[in-house]
PDB file of C-alpha atoms in Angstrom:
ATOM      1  CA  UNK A 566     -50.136  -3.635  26.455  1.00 95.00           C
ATOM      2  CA  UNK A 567     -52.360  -6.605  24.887  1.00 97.00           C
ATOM      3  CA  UNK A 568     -54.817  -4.230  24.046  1.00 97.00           C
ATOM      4  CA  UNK A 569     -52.654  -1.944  22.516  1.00 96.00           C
ATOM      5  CA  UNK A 570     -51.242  -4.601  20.285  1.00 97.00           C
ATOM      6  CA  UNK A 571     -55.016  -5.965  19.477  1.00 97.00           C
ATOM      7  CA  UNK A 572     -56.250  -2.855  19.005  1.00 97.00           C
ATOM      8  CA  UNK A 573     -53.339  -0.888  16.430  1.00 96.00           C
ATOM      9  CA  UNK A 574     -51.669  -4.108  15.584  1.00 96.00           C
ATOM     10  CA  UNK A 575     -47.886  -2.059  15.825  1.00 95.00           C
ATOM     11  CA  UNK A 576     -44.984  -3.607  14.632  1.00 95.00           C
ATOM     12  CA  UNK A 577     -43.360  -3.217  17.982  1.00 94.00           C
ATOM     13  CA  UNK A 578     -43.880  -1.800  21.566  1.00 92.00           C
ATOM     14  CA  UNK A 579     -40.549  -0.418  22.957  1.00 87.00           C
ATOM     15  CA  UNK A 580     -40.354  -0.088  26.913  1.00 85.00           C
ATOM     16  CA  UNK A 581     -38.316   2.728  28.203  1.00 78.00           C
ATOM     17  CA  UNK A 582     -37.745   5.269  31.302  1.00 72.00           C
ATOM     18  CA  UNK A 583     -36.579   3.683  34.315  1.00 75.00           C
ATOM     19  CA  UNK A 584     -38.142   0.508  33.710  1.00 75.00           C
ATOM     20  CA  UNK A 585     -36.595  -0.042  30.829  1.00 70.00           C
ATOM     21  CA  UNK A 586     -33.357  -0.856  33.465  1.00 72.00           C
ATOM     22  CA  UNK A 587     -34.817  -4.385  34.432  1.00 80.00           C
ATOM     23  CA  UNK A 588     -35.225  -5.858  30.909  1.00 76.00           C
ATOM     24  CA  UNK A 589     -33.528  -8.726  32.087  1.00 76.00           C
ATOM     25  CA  UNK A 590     -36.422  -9.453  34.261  1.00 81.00           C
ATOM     26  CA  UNK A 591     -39.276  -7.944  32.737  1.00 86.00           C
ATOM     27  CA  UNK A 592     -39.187  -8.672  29.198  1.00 87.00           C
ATOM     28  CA  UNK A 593     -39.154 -12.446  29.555  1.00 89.00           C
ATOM     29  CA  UNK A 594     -42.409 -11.584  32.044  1.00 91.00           C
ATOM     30  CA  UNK A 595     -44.191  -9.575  29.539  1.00 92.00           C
ATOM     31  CA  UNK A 596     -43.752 -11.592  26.606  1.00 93.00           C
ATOM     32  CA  UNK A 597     -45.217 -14.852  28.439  1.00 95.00           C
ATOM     33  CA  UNK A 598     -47.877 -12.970  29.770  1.00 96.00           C
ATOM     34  CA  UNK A 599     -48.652 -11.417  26.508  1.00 97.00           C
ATOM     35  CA  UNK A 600     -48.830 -14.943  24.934  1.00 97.00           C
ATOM     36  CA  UNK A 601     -51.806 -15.328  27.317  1.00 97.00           C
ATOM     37  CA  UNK A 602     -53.750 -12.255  26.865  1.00 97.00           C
ATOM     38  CA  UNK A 603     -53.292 -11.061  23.321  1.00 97.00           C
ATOM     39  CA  UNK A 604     -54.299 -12.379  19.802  1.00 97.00           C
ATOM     40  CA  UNK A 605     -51.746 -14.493  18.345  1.00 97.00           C
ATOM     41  CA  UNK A 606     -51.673 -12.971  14.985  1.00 97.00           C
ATOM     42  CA  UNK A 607     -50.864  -9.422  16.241  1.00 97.00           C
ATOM     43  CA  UNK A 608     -48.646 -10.551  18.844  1.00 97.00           C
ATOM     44  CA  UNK A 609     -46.397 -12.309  16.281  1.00 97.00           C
ATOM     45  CA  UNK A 610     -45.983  -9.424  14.204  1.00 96.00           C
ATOM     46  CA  UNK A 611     -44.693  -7.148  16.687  1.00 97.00           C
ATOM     47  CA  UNK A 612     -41.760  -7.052  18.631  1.00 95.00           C
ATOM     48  CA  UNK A 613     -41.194  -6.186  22.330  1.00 93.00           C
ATOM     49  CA  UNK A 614     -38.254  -4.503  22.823  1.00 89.00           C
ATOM     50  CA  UNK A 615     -36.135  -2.340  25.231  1.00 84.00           C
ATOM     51  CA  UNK A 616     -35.597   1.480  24.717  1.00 79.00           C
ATOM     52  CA  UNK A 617     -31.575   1.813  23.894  1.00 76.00           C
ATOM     53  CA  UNK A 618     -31.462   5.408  25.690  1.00 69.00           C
ATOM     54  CA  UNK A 619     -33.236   4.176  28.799  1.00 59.00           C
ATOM     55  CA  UNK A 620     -33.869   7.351  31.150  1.00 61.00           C
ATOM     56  CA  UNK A 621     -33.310   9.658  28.290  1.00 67.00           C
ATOM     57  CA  UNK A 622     -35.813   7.677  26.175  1.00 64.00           C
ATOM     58  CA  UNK A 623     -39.374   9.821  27.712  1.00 68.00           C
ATOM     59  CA  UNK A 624     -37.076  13.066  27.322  1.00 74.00           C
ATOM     60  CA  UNK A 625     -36.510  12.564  23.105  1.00 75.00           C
ATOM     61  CA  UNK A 626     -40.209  11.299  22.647  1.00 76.00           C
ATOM     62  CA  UNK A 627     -41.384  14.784  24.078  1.00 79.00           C
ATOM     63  CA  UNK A 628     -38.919  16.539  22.113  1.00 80.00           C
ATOM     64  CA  UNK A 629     -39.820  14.546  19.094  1.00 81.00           C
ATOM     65  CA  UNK A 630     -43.252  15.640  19.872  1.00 83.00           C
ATOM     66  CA  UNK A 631     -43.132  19.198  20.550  1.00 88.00           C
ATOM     67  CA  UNK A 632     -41.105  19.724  17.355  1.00 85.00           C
ATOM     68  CA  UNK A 633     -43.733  17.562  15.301  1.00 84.00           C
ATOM     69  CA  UNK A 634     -46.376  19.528  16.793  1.00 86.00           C
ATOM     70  CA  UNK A 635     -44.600  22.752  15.352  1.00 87.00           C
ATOM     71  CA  UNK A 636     -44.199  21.302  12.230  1.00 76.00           C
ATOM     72  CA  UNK A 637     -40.120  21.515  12.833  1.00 62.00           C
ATOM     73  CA  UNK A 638     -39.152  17.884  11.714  1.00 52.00           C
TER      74      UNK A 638
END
């Protein structure tokens, strides 16, 4: 994830799937170990957050993707 955020600079990386279930526990990880390994200036302009639909969360990105790949949406 800290090369994703050096590399593309996004302004946030949302975790979801099952995963996204321990937030509690694994955001408060990531973001310290994030502080390590990625470039401040990157890191502070994007957010870590947790995916709202959880499970359902992988399911709508492929749908969102299939129908952008048709040209629907």
């Amino acid at each position: 994830i800290a090369t994703v955020i050096m590399l593309f600079n996004p302004e946030a990386i949302i975790i979801g799937g099952g995963i996204a279930n321990f937030e509690n526990y694994l955001l408060d990880g990531l973001k310290e170990k994030l502080k390590k390994d990625a470039w401040e200036r990157p890191l502070n302009n994007c957010d870590i957050l947790s995916a709202d639909l959880n499970l359902k969360s992988s399911d709508s990105g492929l749908y969102a993707l299939v129908l952008s790949s048709l040209q629907i949406v």
